[in-house]
Tab-separated table of C-alpha atoms (C1' of nucleotides) in Angstrom:
chain	number	residue	atom	x	y	z
J	9	UNK	CA	-0.130	0.357	-0.260
J	10	UNK	CA	3.224	2.370	0.915
J	11	UNK	CA	4.827	1.225	-1.965
J	12	UNK	CA	1.663	1.926	-4.339
J	13	UNK	CA	1.741	5.023	-3.318
J	14	UNK	CA	5.319	5.249	-4.276
J	15	UNK	CA	5.216	4.204	-7.522
J	16	UNK	CA	1.357	5.214	-9.522
J	17	UNK	CA	-0.089	2.862	-11.713
J	18	UNK	CA	0.698	5.428	-14.374
J	19	UNK	CA	4.385	6.446	-13.170
J	20	UNK	CA	5.813	2.576	-13.047
J	21	UNK	CA	8.400	3.012	-16.451
J	22	UNK	CA	5.469	5.258	-18.614
J	23	UNK	CA	7.584	8.344	-18.418
J	24	UNK	CA	5.452	11.341	-20.257
J	25	UNK	CA	2.896	10.434	-17.822
J	26	UNK	CA	-0.381	12.691	-18.341
J	27	UNK	CA	-2.215	11.188	-15.216
J	28	UNK	CA	-0.778	11.122	-12.126
J	29	UNK	CA	-2.416	8.113	-10.722
J	30	UNK	CA	-3.275	8.453	-6.974
J	31	UNK	CA	-2.885	12.539	-7.061
J	32	UNK	CA	-5.386	12.902	-4.487
J	33	UNK	CA	-3.910	10.638	-1.693
J	34	UNK	CA	0.092	12.000	-3.322
J	35	UNK	CA	-1.334	15.804	-2.329
J	36	UNK	CA	-1.890	15.029	0.436
J	37	UNK	CA	0.797	13.192	1.447
J	38	UNK	CA	2.788	16.404	0.435
J	39	UNK	CA	0.599	18.897	2.121
J	40	UNK	CA	0.822	17.030	5.249
J	41	UNK	CA	4.889	16.669	4.585
J	42	UNK	CA	5.143	20.345	4.192
J	43	UNK	CA	2.951	21.625	7.161
J	44	UNK	CA	4.408	19.031	9.584
J	45	UNK	CA	8.120	21.007	7.668
J	46	UNK	CA	6.661	25.231	8.039
J	47	UNK	CA	3.656	25.038	9.537
J	48	UNK	CA	0.428	25.636	8.376
J	49	UNK	CA	0.632	29.585	7.911
J	50	UNK	CA	3.269	29.343	6.009
J	51	UNK	CA	3.150	26.598	3.342
J	52	UNK	CA	0.873	27.288	-0.640
J	53	UNK	CA	-1.189	25.146	-2.320
J	54	UNK	CA	1.338	25.625	-5.271
J	55	UNK	CA	3.901	24.699	-3.994
J	56	UNK	CA	2.828	20.838	-2.731
J	57	UNK	CA	1.396	20.686	-6.089
J	58	UNK	CA	4.651	21.245	-8.474
J	59	UNK	CA	6.806	19.388	-4.909
J	60	UNK	CA	3.405	16.809	-6.565
J	61	UNK	CA	5.394	18.033	-9.600
J	62	UNK	CA	2.225	18.766	-11.001
J	63	UNK	CA	0.730	22.004	-12.375
J	64	UNK	CA	-1.632	23.887	-9.416
J	65	UNK	CA	-4.510	23.921	-11.084
J	66	UNK	CA	-4.446	20.006	-10.840
J	67	UNK	CA	-4.634	19.848	-7.060
J	68	UNK	CA	-8.252	21.633	-7.960
J	69	UNK	CA	-9.763	18.102	-9.443
J	70	UNK	CA	-9.773	16.952	-6.142
J	71	UNK	CA	-10.065	19.225	-3.623
J	72	UNK	CA	-12.671	22.448	-3.794
J	73	UNK	CA	-9.900	24.667	-2.495
J	74	UNK	CA	-7.045	24.729	-0.516
J	75	UNK	CA	-9.384	25.276	2.619
J	76	UNK	CA	-10.061	21.421	2.215
J	77	UNK	CA	-6.677	20.118	1.010
J	78	UNK	CA	-5.909	21.442	4.670
J	79	UNK	CA	-9.730	20.158	5.841
J	80	UNK	CA	-8.382	16.756	4.613
J	81	UNK	CA	-4.492	16.577	6.128
J	82	UNK	CA	-6.367	17.780	9.249
J	83	UNK	CA	-8.009	14.824	9.252
J	84	UNK	CA	-5.260	12.693	8.299
J	85	UNK	CA	-2.576	14.489	11.017
J	86	UNK	CA	-5.158	12.270	13.321
J	87	UNK	CA	-4.913	9.450	12.369
J	88	UNK	CA	-1.077	10.037	12.523
J	89	UNK	CA	-1.418	11.095	15.916
J	90	UNK	CA	-3.573	7.745	17.614
J	91	UNK	CA	-1.589	5.433	15.330
J	92	UNK	CA	1.013	7.062	17.191
J	93	UNK	CA	-0.576	6.256	20.867
J	94	UNK	CA	-1.426	3.231	19.368
J	95	UNK	CA	2.516	2.030	18.887
J	96	UNK	CA	2.832	3.603	22.407
J	97	UNK	CA	0.731	1.269	23.795
J	98	UNK	CA	1.154	-2.294	21.657
J	99	UNK	CA	3.731	-3.036	24.171
J	100	UNK	CA	1.877	-2.500	27.400
J	101	UNK	CA	-0.412	-5.417	27.450
J	102	UNK	CA	-0.461	-7.002	31.943
J	103	UNK	CA	-3.228	-7.593	33.270
J	104	UNK	CA	-1.809	-6.039	37.095
J	105	UNK	CA	-2.738	-2.983	38.145
J	106	UNK	CA	0.625	-2.030	37.493
J	107	UNK	CA	0.632	-1.962	34.390
J	108	UNK	CA	-3.078	-0.467	33.764
J	109	UNK	CA	-0.638	2.605	35.223
J	110	UNK	CA	0.553	2.385	32.904
J	111	UNK	CA	-1.208	2.601	30.016
J	112	UNK	CA	-2.847	4.993	31.001
J	113	UNK	CA	0.359	7.214	31.926
J	114	UNK	CA	1.120	6.175	28.352
J	115	UNK	CA	-1.804	7.134	27.116
J	116	UNK	CA	-1.828	10.880	28.335
J	117	UNK	CA	2.105	10.570	27.719
J	118	UNK	CA	1.643	10.108	23.841
J	119	UNK	CA	-0.527	11.994	23.459
J	120	UNK	CA	1.674	15.419	24.568
J	121	UNK	CA	4.625	13.154	22.927
J	122	UNK	CA	3.457	13.302	19.674
J	123	UNK	CA	1.955	16.965	19.406
J	124	UNK	CA	6.323	17.757	20.768
J	125	UNK	CA	7.112	16.170	18.518
J	126	UNK	CA	5.265	17.579	15.435
J	127	UNK	CA	4.105	20.576	16.702
J	128	UNK	CA	2.956	21.635	13.303
J	129	UNK	CA	0.825	18.923	12.493
J	130	UNK	CA	-0.839	18.101	16.365
J	131	UNK	CA	-1.981	22.332	15.898
J	132	UNK	CA	-2.893	21.623	12.240
J	133	UNK	CA	-5.369	18.566	13.174
J	134	UNK	CA	-6.825	20.334	16.505
J	135	UNK	CA	-6.369	23.997	15.135
J	136	UNK	CA	-8.713	26.043	12.236
J	137	UNK	CA	-8.754	23.319	10.232
J	138	UNK	CA	-10.408	20.841	12.166
J	139	UNK	CA	-12.975	19.636	10.643
J	140	UNK	CA	-15.262	19.593	13.580
J	141	UNK	CA	-18.471	18.874	11.333
J	142	UNK	CA	-17.332	16.259	9.979
J	143	UNK	CA	-14.792	14.566	13.495
J	144	UNK	CA	-17.047	12.583	15.762
J	145	UNK	CA	-15.729	12.742	19.554
J	146	UNK	CA	-16.888	9.649	20.171
J	147	UNK	CA	-15.891	7.102	16.773
J	148	UNK	CA	-12.694	9.018	17.142
J	149	UNK	CA	-9.902	6.441	18.699
J	150	UNK	CA	-8.078	8.292	20.740
J	151	UNK	CA	-11.378	8.472	22.343
J	152	UNK	CA	-12.011	5.151	21.988
J	153	UNK	CA	-7.948	4.635	23.684
J	154	UNK	CA	-8.956	6.713	26.598
J	155	UNK	CA	-12.554	4.646	28.000
J	156	UNK	CA	-10.686	1.072	27.392
J	157	UNK	CA	-8.439	2.750	29.911
J	158	UNK	CA	-10.457	4.168	31.603
J	159	UNK	CA	-12.673	0.991	31.993
J	160	UNK	CA	-9.594	-0.788	32.873
J	161	UNK	CA	-8.880	1.453	35.752
J	162	UNK	CA	-12.030	1.677	37.248
J	163	UNK	CA	-11.506	-2.277	37.478
J	164	UNK	CA	-8.286	-1.961	39.701
J	165	UNK	CA	-10.354	0.571	41.842
J	166	UNK	CA	-8.726	3.539	40.504
J	167	UNK	CA	-11.241	4.921	40.161
J	168	UNK	CA	-13.473	6.852	42.601
J	169	UNK	CA	-17.760	6.490	41.855
J	170	UNK	CA	-17.496	10.496	42.430
J	171	UNK	CA	-15.637	10.631	39.798
J	172	UNK	CA	-16.616	8.227	36.642
J	173	UNK	CA	-19.588	10.414	35.460
J	174	UNK	CA	-17.346	13.316	33.564
J	175	UNK	CA	-13.596	10.672	34.023
J	176	UNK	CA	-12.934	11.545	30.082
J	177	UNK	CA	-13.529	14.629	29.731
J	178	UNK	CA	-11.795	15.889	32.032
J	179	UNK	CA	-9.451	14.047	31.779
J	180	UNK	CA	-9.060	14.370	27.964
J	181	UNK	CA	-9.142	18.220	28.135
J	182	UNK	CA	-6.964	18.213	31.180
J	183	UNK	CA	-4.345	16.607	28.565
J	184	UNK	CA	-5.312	18.220	25.724
J	185	UNK	CA	-4.659	21.185	27.692
J	186	UNK	CA	-1.071	20.974	28.277
J	187	UNK	CA	-0.503	20.455	24.983
J	188	UNK	CA	-1.135	23.424	23.918
J	189	UNK	CA	0.664	24.963	26.720
J	190	UNK	CA	3.454	23.878	26.316
J	191	UNK	CA	3.544	24.616	22.400
J	192	UNK	CA	2.463	27.472	22.814
J	193	UNK	CA	5.793	28.251	25.164
J	194	UNK	CA	3.285	28.568	28.330
J	195	UNK	CA	4.236	25.012	30.232
J	196	UNK	CA	8.227	24.063	30.137
J	197	UNK	CA	8.000	20.267	28.794
J	198	UNK	CA	8.482	18.478	32.091
J	199	UNK	CA	5.010	19.311	33.628
J	200	UNK	CA	3.367	16.499	31.453
J	201	UNK	CA	4.584	14.133	34.251
J	202	UNK	CA	3.131	16.040	37.420
J	203	UNK	CA	0.310	16.743	35.664
J	204	UNK	CA	-1.104	12.956	35.023
J	205	UNK	CA	0.006	12.110	38.028
J	206	UNK	CA	-2.052	14.781	39.622
J	207	UNK	CA	-4.866	13.068	37.422
J	208	UNK	CA	-4.741	9.693	38.924
J	209	UNK	CA	-4.603	11.625	41.932
J	210	UNK	CA	-7.600	12.827	41.847
J	211	UNK	CA	-9.442	10.034	39.922
J	212	UNK	CA	-8.826	7.412	42.434
J	213	UNK	CA	-9.518	9.691	45.618
J	214	UNK	CA	-11.599	12.150	44.613
J	215	UNK	CA	-15.599	12.689	46.374
J	216	UNK	CA	-13.891	10.584	50.164
J	217	UNK	CA	-13.740	14.671	51.519
J	218	UNK	CA	-12.427	15.031	54.965
J	219	UNK	CA	-15.184	17.287	55.804
H	149	UNK	CA	-7.254	57.689	25.644
H	150	UNK	CA	-9.618	55.754	23.838
H	151	UNK	CA	-10.953	58.980	23.097
H	152	UNK	CA	-7.389	60.305	21.903
H	153	UNK	CA	-6.663	57.525	19.837
H	154	UNK	CA	-10.482	57.602	18.408
H	155	UNK	CA	-9.086	61.504	17.267
H	156	UNK	CA	-5.543	61.267	16.056
H	157	UNK	CA	-4.274	64.132	16.888
H	158	UNK	CA	-3.204	65.295	13.412
H	159	UNK	CA	-6.946	64.741	12.291
H	160	UNK	CA	-8.992	66.350	14.740
H	161	UNK	CA	-10.645	69.242	12.184
H	162	UNK	CA	-7.163	68.904	9.817
H	163	UNK	CA	-8.839	67.049	6.419
H	164	UNK	CA	-5.445	66.407	4.666
H	165	UNK	CA	-3.904	64.742	7.610
H	166	UNK	CA	-0.352	62.990	5.637
H	167	UNK	CA	0.390	61.722	9.498
H	168	UNK	CA	-1.909	60.398	10.753
H	169	UNK	CA	-0.559	60.280	14.723
H	170	UNK	CA	-1.665	56.787	16.025
H	171	UNK	CA	-1.057	54.544	12.818
H	172	UNK	CA	0.326	51.791	15.028
H	173	UNK	CA	-2.558	51.468	17.862
H	174	UNK	CA	-4.879	52.426	14.834
H	175	UNK	CA	-3.207	49.224	12.765
H	176	UNK	CA	-3.822	46.957	16.133
H	177	UNK	CA	-7.339	47.613	16.600
H	178	UNK	CA	-8.242	47.375	13.014
H	179	UNK	CA	-6.316	44.398	13.180
H	180	UNK	CA	-7.920	42.924	16.024
H	181	UNK	CA	-11.613	43.432	14.973
H	182	UNK	CA	-10.772	41.245	11.682
H	183	UNK	CA	-9.077	38.690	13.200
H	184	UNK	CA	-11.870	38.108	15.404
H	185	UNK	CA	-14.442	38.422	12.770
H	186	UNK	CA	-13.166	36.504	10.160
H	187	UNK	CA	-10.197	35.053	12.104
H	188	UNK	CA	-6.586	34.662	11.336
H	189	UNK	CA	-6.420	32.750	8.251
H	190	UNK	CA	-8.207	34.835	6.773
H	191	UNK	CA	-6.974	38.625	6.743
H	192	UNK	CA	-4.190	40.477	4.956
H	193	UNK	CA	-2.039	43.893	5.981
H	194	UNK	CA	-3.340	45.796	3.609
H	195	UNK	CA	-6.682	45.038	4.337
H	196	UNK	CA	-6.212	46.375	7.604
H	197	UNK	CA	-4.053	49.950	6.269
H	198	UNK	CA	-6.648	49.997	4.154
H	199	UNK	CA	-9.669	49.671	6.310
H	200	UNK	CA	-7.694	52.597	8.606
H	201	UNK	CA	-6.978	55.349	5.658
H	202	UNK	CA	-3.184	54.715	4.788
H	203	UNK	CA	-1.404	52.848	2.089
H	204	UNK	CA	0.116	48.796	2.489
H	205	UNK	CA	3.325	50.196	3.161
H	206	UNK	CA	3.093	52.921	5.753
H	207	UNK	CA	2.365	49.726	8.285
H	208	UNK	CA	6.236	48.731	7.551
H	209	UNK	CA	6.900	51.736	9.422
H	210	UNK	CA	5.818	50.226	12.635
H	211	UNK	CA	5.774	46.048	11.809
H	212	UNK	CA	9.110	44.669	10.159
H	213	UNK	CA	6.503	42.307	9.362
H	214	UNK	CA	2.868	40.973	8.694
H	215	UNK	CA	3.530	38.206	11.157
H	216	UNK	CA	4.831	41.285	14.416
H	217	UNK	CA	1.601	42.514	13.660
H	218	UNK	CA	-0.575	39.734	14.159
H	219	UNK	CA	1.993	39.138	16.625
H	220	UNK	CA	0.870	42.005	18.344
H	221	UNK	CA	-2.434	41.468	18.508
H	222	UNK	CA	-2.413	38.457	19.888
H	223	UNK	CA	-0.544	39.832	23.057
H	224	UNK	CA	-3.589	42.826	23.285
H	225	UNK	CA	-6.009	39.747	22.423
H	226	UNK	CA	-4.171	37.657	25.933
H	227	UNK	CA	-5.203	41.477	27.533
H	228	UNK	CA	-8.591	40.921	26.181
H	229	UNK	CA	-8.811	37.761	27.860
H	230	UNK	CA	-7.816	39.227	31.044
H	231	UNK	CA	-9.899	41.999	30.869
H	232	UNK	CA	-12.608	39.900	30.676
H	233	UNK	CA	-12.115	37.383	33.291
H	234	UNK	CA	-11.608	40.835	35.326
H	235	UNK	CA	-15.141	42.029	35.338
H	236	UNK	CA	-15.706	38.646	35.630
H	237	UNK	CA	-14.224	39.073	39.079
H	238	UNK	CA	-15.456	42.135	39.207
H	239	UNK	CA	-19.059	41.697	41.371
H	240	UNK	CA	-17.911	38.516	43.420
H	241	UNK	CA	-16.097	39.608	46.278
H	242	UNK	CA	-17.300	38.242	49.502
H	243	UNK	CA	-15.179	36.300	52.340
H	244	UNK	CA	-17.469	33.070	52.885
H	245	UNK	CA	-16.664	29.767	51.151
H	246	UNK	CA	-19.613	29.902	49.508
H	247	UNK	CA	-18.006	33.646	47.287
H	248	UNK	CA	-14.556	32.090	47.387
H	249	UNK	CA	-15.757	28.914	44.950
H	250	UNK	CA	-18.055	31.102	42.745
H	251	UNK	CA	-14.585	33.231	42.183
H	252	UNK	CA	-13.143	29.630	41.261
H	253	UNK	CA	-16.146	29.558	38.781
H	254	UNK	CA	-16.259	32.457	37.604
H	255	UNK	CA	-12.608	32.121	36.689
H	256	UNK	CA	-12.915	29.707	34.608
H	257	UNK	CA	-16.297	29.652	33.275
H	258	UNK	CA	-15.058	33.243	32.312
H	259	UNK	CA	-11.966	31.973	30.527
H	260	UNK	CA	-14.672	29.837	28.543
H	261	UNK	CA	-16.627	31.792	28.263
H	262	UNK	CA	-13.667	35.044	26.417
H	263	UNK	CA	-13.136	31.602	24.130
H	264	UNK	CA	-16.999	30.875	23.390
H	265	UNK	CA	-17.573	34.896	23.376
H	266	UNK	CA	-14.698	35.556	20.398
H	267	UNK	CA	-13.211	32.285	19.073
H	268	UNK	CA	-11.386	34.024	16.639
H	269	UNK	CA	-9.664	36.367	19.365
H	270	UNK	CA	-8.745	33.093	21.593
H	271	UNK	CA	-6.924	31.107	19.006
H	272	UNK	CA	-5.404	34.255	17.633
H	273	UNK	CA	-3.892	34.503	21.774
H	274	UNK	CA	-3.038	30.901	22.348
H	275	UNK	CA	-1.879	29.557	18.349
H	276	UNK	CA	1.102	30.373	16.305
H	277	UNK	CA	1.306	33.679	17.035
H	278	UNK	CA	1.550	33.826	20.474
H	279	UNK	CA	3.906	35.285	22.040
H	280	UNK	CA	5.340	32.789	23.172
H	281	UNK	CA	8.969	33.742	24.463
H	282	UNK	CA	8.642	37.645	25.391
H	283	UNK	CA	5.546	36.251	26.914
H	284	UNK	CA	6.663	34.880	30.473
H	285	UNK	CA	3.442	32.714	32.518
H	286	UNK	CA	4.051	33.571	36.052
H	287	UNK	CA	3.722	37.384	34.988
H	288	UNK	CA	0.718	36.724	32.893
H	289	UNK	CA	-2.416	38.565	34.663
H	290	UNK	CA	-5.134	35.448	33.785
H	291	UNK	CA	-2.261	33.645	36.088
H	292	UNK	CA	-1.575	35.542	38.409
H	293	UNK	CA	-6.001	35.926	39.644
H	294	UNK	CA	-6.005	31.636	39.223
H	295	UNK	CA	-2.442	31.936	41.974
H	296	UNK	CA	-4.689	34.275	43.739
H	297	UNK	CA	-8.364	32.548	44.202
H	298	UNK	CA	-6.288	29.421	44.582
H	299	UNK	CA	-4.580	30.771	47.902
H	300	UNK	CA	-8.102	31.957	48.935
H	301	UNK	CA	-9.220	28.136	48.266
H	302	UNK	CA	-6.877	27.119	50.298
H	303	UNK	CA	-7.694	28.635	52.749
H	304	UNK	CA	-11.193	27.408	52.796
H	305	UNK	CA	-9.230	24.077	52.784
H	306	UNK	CA	-10.197	23.710	50.031
H	307	UNK	CA	-7.433	21.878	48.868
H	308	UNK	CA	-6.121	18.657	49.976
H	309	UNK	CA	-2.063	19.285	51.225
H	310	UNK	CA	-1.547	16.343	48.221
H	311	UNK	CA	-3.296	18.879	45.482
H	312	UNK	CA	-1.538	21.283	45.963
H	313	UNK	CA	1.700	21.913	44.434
H	314	UNK	CA	0.439	21.188	40.815
H	315	UNK	CA	-3.153	22.030	41.292
H	316	UNK	CA	-1.812	25.945	39.127
H	317	UNK	CA	-0.882	23.868	36.277
H	318	UNK	CA	-3.763	20.848	35.887
H	319	UNK	CA	-6.521	23.382	36.375
H	320	UNK	CA	-5.189	26.239	33.677
H	321	UNK	CA	-4.089	22.935	31.823
H	322	UNK	CA	-7.739	21.789	31.991
H	323	UNK	CA	-9.467	24.626	31.528
H	324	UNK	CA	-7.058	25.250	28.622
H	325	UNK	CA	-8.311	22.368	27.001
H	326	UNK	CA	-11.451	22.419	27.581
H	327	UNK	CA	-12.426	25.656	25.583
H	328	UNK	CA	-10.283	24.967	22.410
H	329	UNK	CA	-12.546	21.380	22.370
H	330	UNK	CA	-15.792	23.868	22.857
H	331	UNK	CA	-13.431	25.565	20.019
H	332	UNK	CA	-12.708	22.931	17.489
H	333	UNK	CA	-16.536	21.049	17.312
H	334	UNK	CA	-14.968	18.555	20.218
H	335	UNK	CA	-16.694	19.362	23.346
H	336	UNK	CA	-19.979	20.159	23.878
H	337	UNK	CA	-20.289	23.542	25.156
H	338	UNK	CA	-22.621	22.176	28.268
H	339	UNK	CA	-18.935	20.092	29.440
H	340	UNK	CA	-17.664	23.403	30.982
H	341	UNK	CA	-19.789	22.869	34.422
H	342	UNK	CA	-18.983	19.699	34.941
H	343	UNK	CA	-16.000	19.700	34.671
H	344	UNK	CA	-14.974	22.572	36.973
H	345	UNK	CA	-17.433	20.844	39.366
H	346	UNK	CA	-15.048	17.715	39.108
H	347	UNK	CA	-11.972	19.687	39.373
H	348	UNK	CA	-13.525	21.363	42.882
H	349	UNK	CA	-14.160	17.800	43.768
H	350	UNK	CA	-9.810	16.675	42.866
H	351	UNK	CA	-8.592	19.506	44.318
H	352	UNK	CA	-10.629	18.969	47.844
H	353	UNK	CA	-10.167	15.141	48.077
H	354	UNK	CA	-7.247	14.536	46.187
H	355	UNK	CA	-4.733	11.959	48.500
H	356	UNK	CA	-7.891	10.651	51.019
H	357	UNK	CA	-7.484	7.697	49.360
H	358	UNK	CA	-10.281	4.699	50.216
H	359	UNK	CA	-7.239	2.091	49.812
C	138	DG	C1'	-9.681	-3.163	-32.343
C	139	DC	C1'	-12.362	1.549	-32.404
C	140	DC	C1'	-14.378	5.587	-30.628
C	141	DA	C1'	-17.269	8.527	-27.840
C	142	DT	C1'	-17.554	9.778	-23.055
C	143	DA	C1'	-15.404	11.330	-19.099
C	144	DA	C1'	-11.608	11.806	-15.451
C	145	DT	C1'	-7.217	14.350	-15.479
C	146	DC	C1'	-3.624	16.939	-16.326
C	147	DT	C1'	-2.148	21.874	-18.308
C	148	DG	C1'	-0.797	26.665	-19.610
C	149	DA	C1'	-1.821	31.098	-19.381
C	150	DA	C1'	-5.023	34.206	-16.507
C	151	DC	C1'	-6.704	37.561	-12.658
C	152	DA	C1'	-7.068	39.261	-8.931
C	153	DT	C1'	-5.192	39.899	-4.511
C	154	DC	C1'	-1.271	38.915	-1.406
C	155	DA	C1'	3.435	40.471	1.350
C	156	DT	C1'	7.510	43.088	0.642
C	157	DT	C1'	10.343	46.677	-0.897
C	158	DA	C1'	12.825	51.325	-3.093
C	159	DA	C1'	13.078	56.039	-4.711
C	160	DG	C1'	10.411	59.358	-3.146
C	161	DA	C1'	7.559	63.194	-0.955
C	162	DT	C1'	4.560	65.290	3.186
C	163	DA	C1'	5.390	67.435	7.821
C	164	DA	C1'	7.441	67.385	12.659
C	165	DG	C1'	10.887	68.687	15.350
C	166	DT	C1'	14.799	70.550	17.083
C	167	DG	C1'	18.619	74.186	15.858
G	74	DC	C1'	14.416	79.731	8.810
G	75	DA	C1'	17.405	75.955	7.621
G	76	DC	C1'	18.254	70.654	8.450
G	77	DT	C1'	17.639	66.644	10.316
G	78	DT	C1'	14.144	62.661	11.247
G	79	DA	C1'	9.520	60.787	10.822
G	80	DT	C1'	5.939	59.075	8.564
G	81	DC	C1'	3.374	58.387	4.785
G	82	DT	C1'	2.850	57.516	-0.595
G	83	DT	C1'	2.893	55.466	-4.684
G	84	DA	C1'	4.878	51.954	-8.161
G	85	DA	C1'	6.591	47.195	-8.418
G	86	DT	C1'	8.236	42.491	-7.490
G	87	DG	C1'	7.044	37.979	-7.394
G	88	DA	C1'	3.885	34.757	-5.093
G	89	DT	C1'	0.263	33.335	-3.751
G	90	DG	C1'	-5.086	31.456	-4.451
G	91	DT	C1'	-8.371	30.690	-7.675
G	92	DT	C1'	-10.218	29.760	-12.517
G	93	DC	C1'	-11.711	28.817	-17.506
G	94	DA	C1'	-10.295	27.060	-21.671
G	95	DG	C1'	-8.133	23.526	-23.741
G	96	DA	C1'	-5.123	19.221	-24.800
G	97	DT	C1'	-3.906	14.342	-23.006
G	98	DT	C1'	-5.534	9.148	-21.268
G	99	DA	C1'	-7.992	6.254	-19.240
G	100	DT	C1'	-12.521	3.988	-20.034
G	101	DG	C1'	-16.245	1.443	-21.462
G	102	DG	C1'	-19.672	-0.319	-25.144
G	103	DC	C1'	-19.929	-1.384	-29.868
DNA sequence: GCCATAATCTGAACATCATTAAGATAAGTG
DNA sequence: CACTTATCTTAATGATGTTCAGATTATGGC
């Protein structure tokens, strides 16, 4: 698949290929590459097209305008992040309470980790080009992963009943905010772990008021 | 002052004024107005200049480039948010525990409230044009306000010792994340209150683990 | 195999954009 | 007043998003 993408059917050997074969995908990949390198605000449709080896107007047969291309790239970047998170969880199986907690931390750390590693892509995925309308939180992979780990956390008794209702939203908001503030230079990078730790503590004990 | 800004000295009566008098500020105000209306990605230096009644190149005597103008606008937008938060706290004095908690909620609600009311300005203030380098969290007014209310919360016993260390960072991250996710359409607007409630609960009881 | 039709790409064009350079005008200062 | 400096304008350059007419190739029916 990645090979088929690198060598579109019409270009495998055919030197003077008029039709590209997989322009839509090629444009998307190159758009993401440029965004990742220079940031959304510094890339042009023309540059994307030229780098792919095609005239600027060719892009308009696959995307109605630049914004649509960027929105598609944003959606793809979002999936990249999900991939990144999945890879982070991959080797962390195990049923013990410790293993579960490790997974929870890895989830948060990989979220922020992706943002730090690919700040421009992270900003693209969540910025004004976030395909908010047709993007559904409930069905998104990061959300699903969070729900799964949260379920496990609950099973080992790490979530206090008083906290269950809105735990997912609290966690996502917190981690997402941390990532953004770090990218903006408003929080030092080291704050990820304390924040996650605080979250764990909060989840486990909330409702148990001294009183 | 706002009057002096509306009527720059060289224009008060002088019809053929060559010098504007307060172009720097006028450009900033108009830039913010346009960003607020159309979003950063959809405004041009030229439009800002023309709307102010000046040639595009005039702007370059006050800002080295478009990015600098936008960064200045971002800084100003950040202060606008601080103003908004201050107004929200203005009428909420009182020394009772209830009053303190009301202030805490108002702080978070006004943060998200500003974002919902001026999404483009909020994005400008925190996006890629966030003056991260010369902007200092510790000295920013939102941070100071948070610290003050947190201090009060602590005094009425609403912050568990185990939570004190990173409470500010946890709170800011959470509220900031909520605001951003709401703007992206990934969280419904009603989630603000549950999140704040969860935070209150977390702060008060963390550390008190059932065991 | 052949041809019509649709899909895909190019080239040239347009208006707009950021930015710069050279020169005009006004303000401030001796 | 003269002179220096700050401020603004005009005109130009090269890049950008987008459109349109036309060229090229693939596709599916015969």
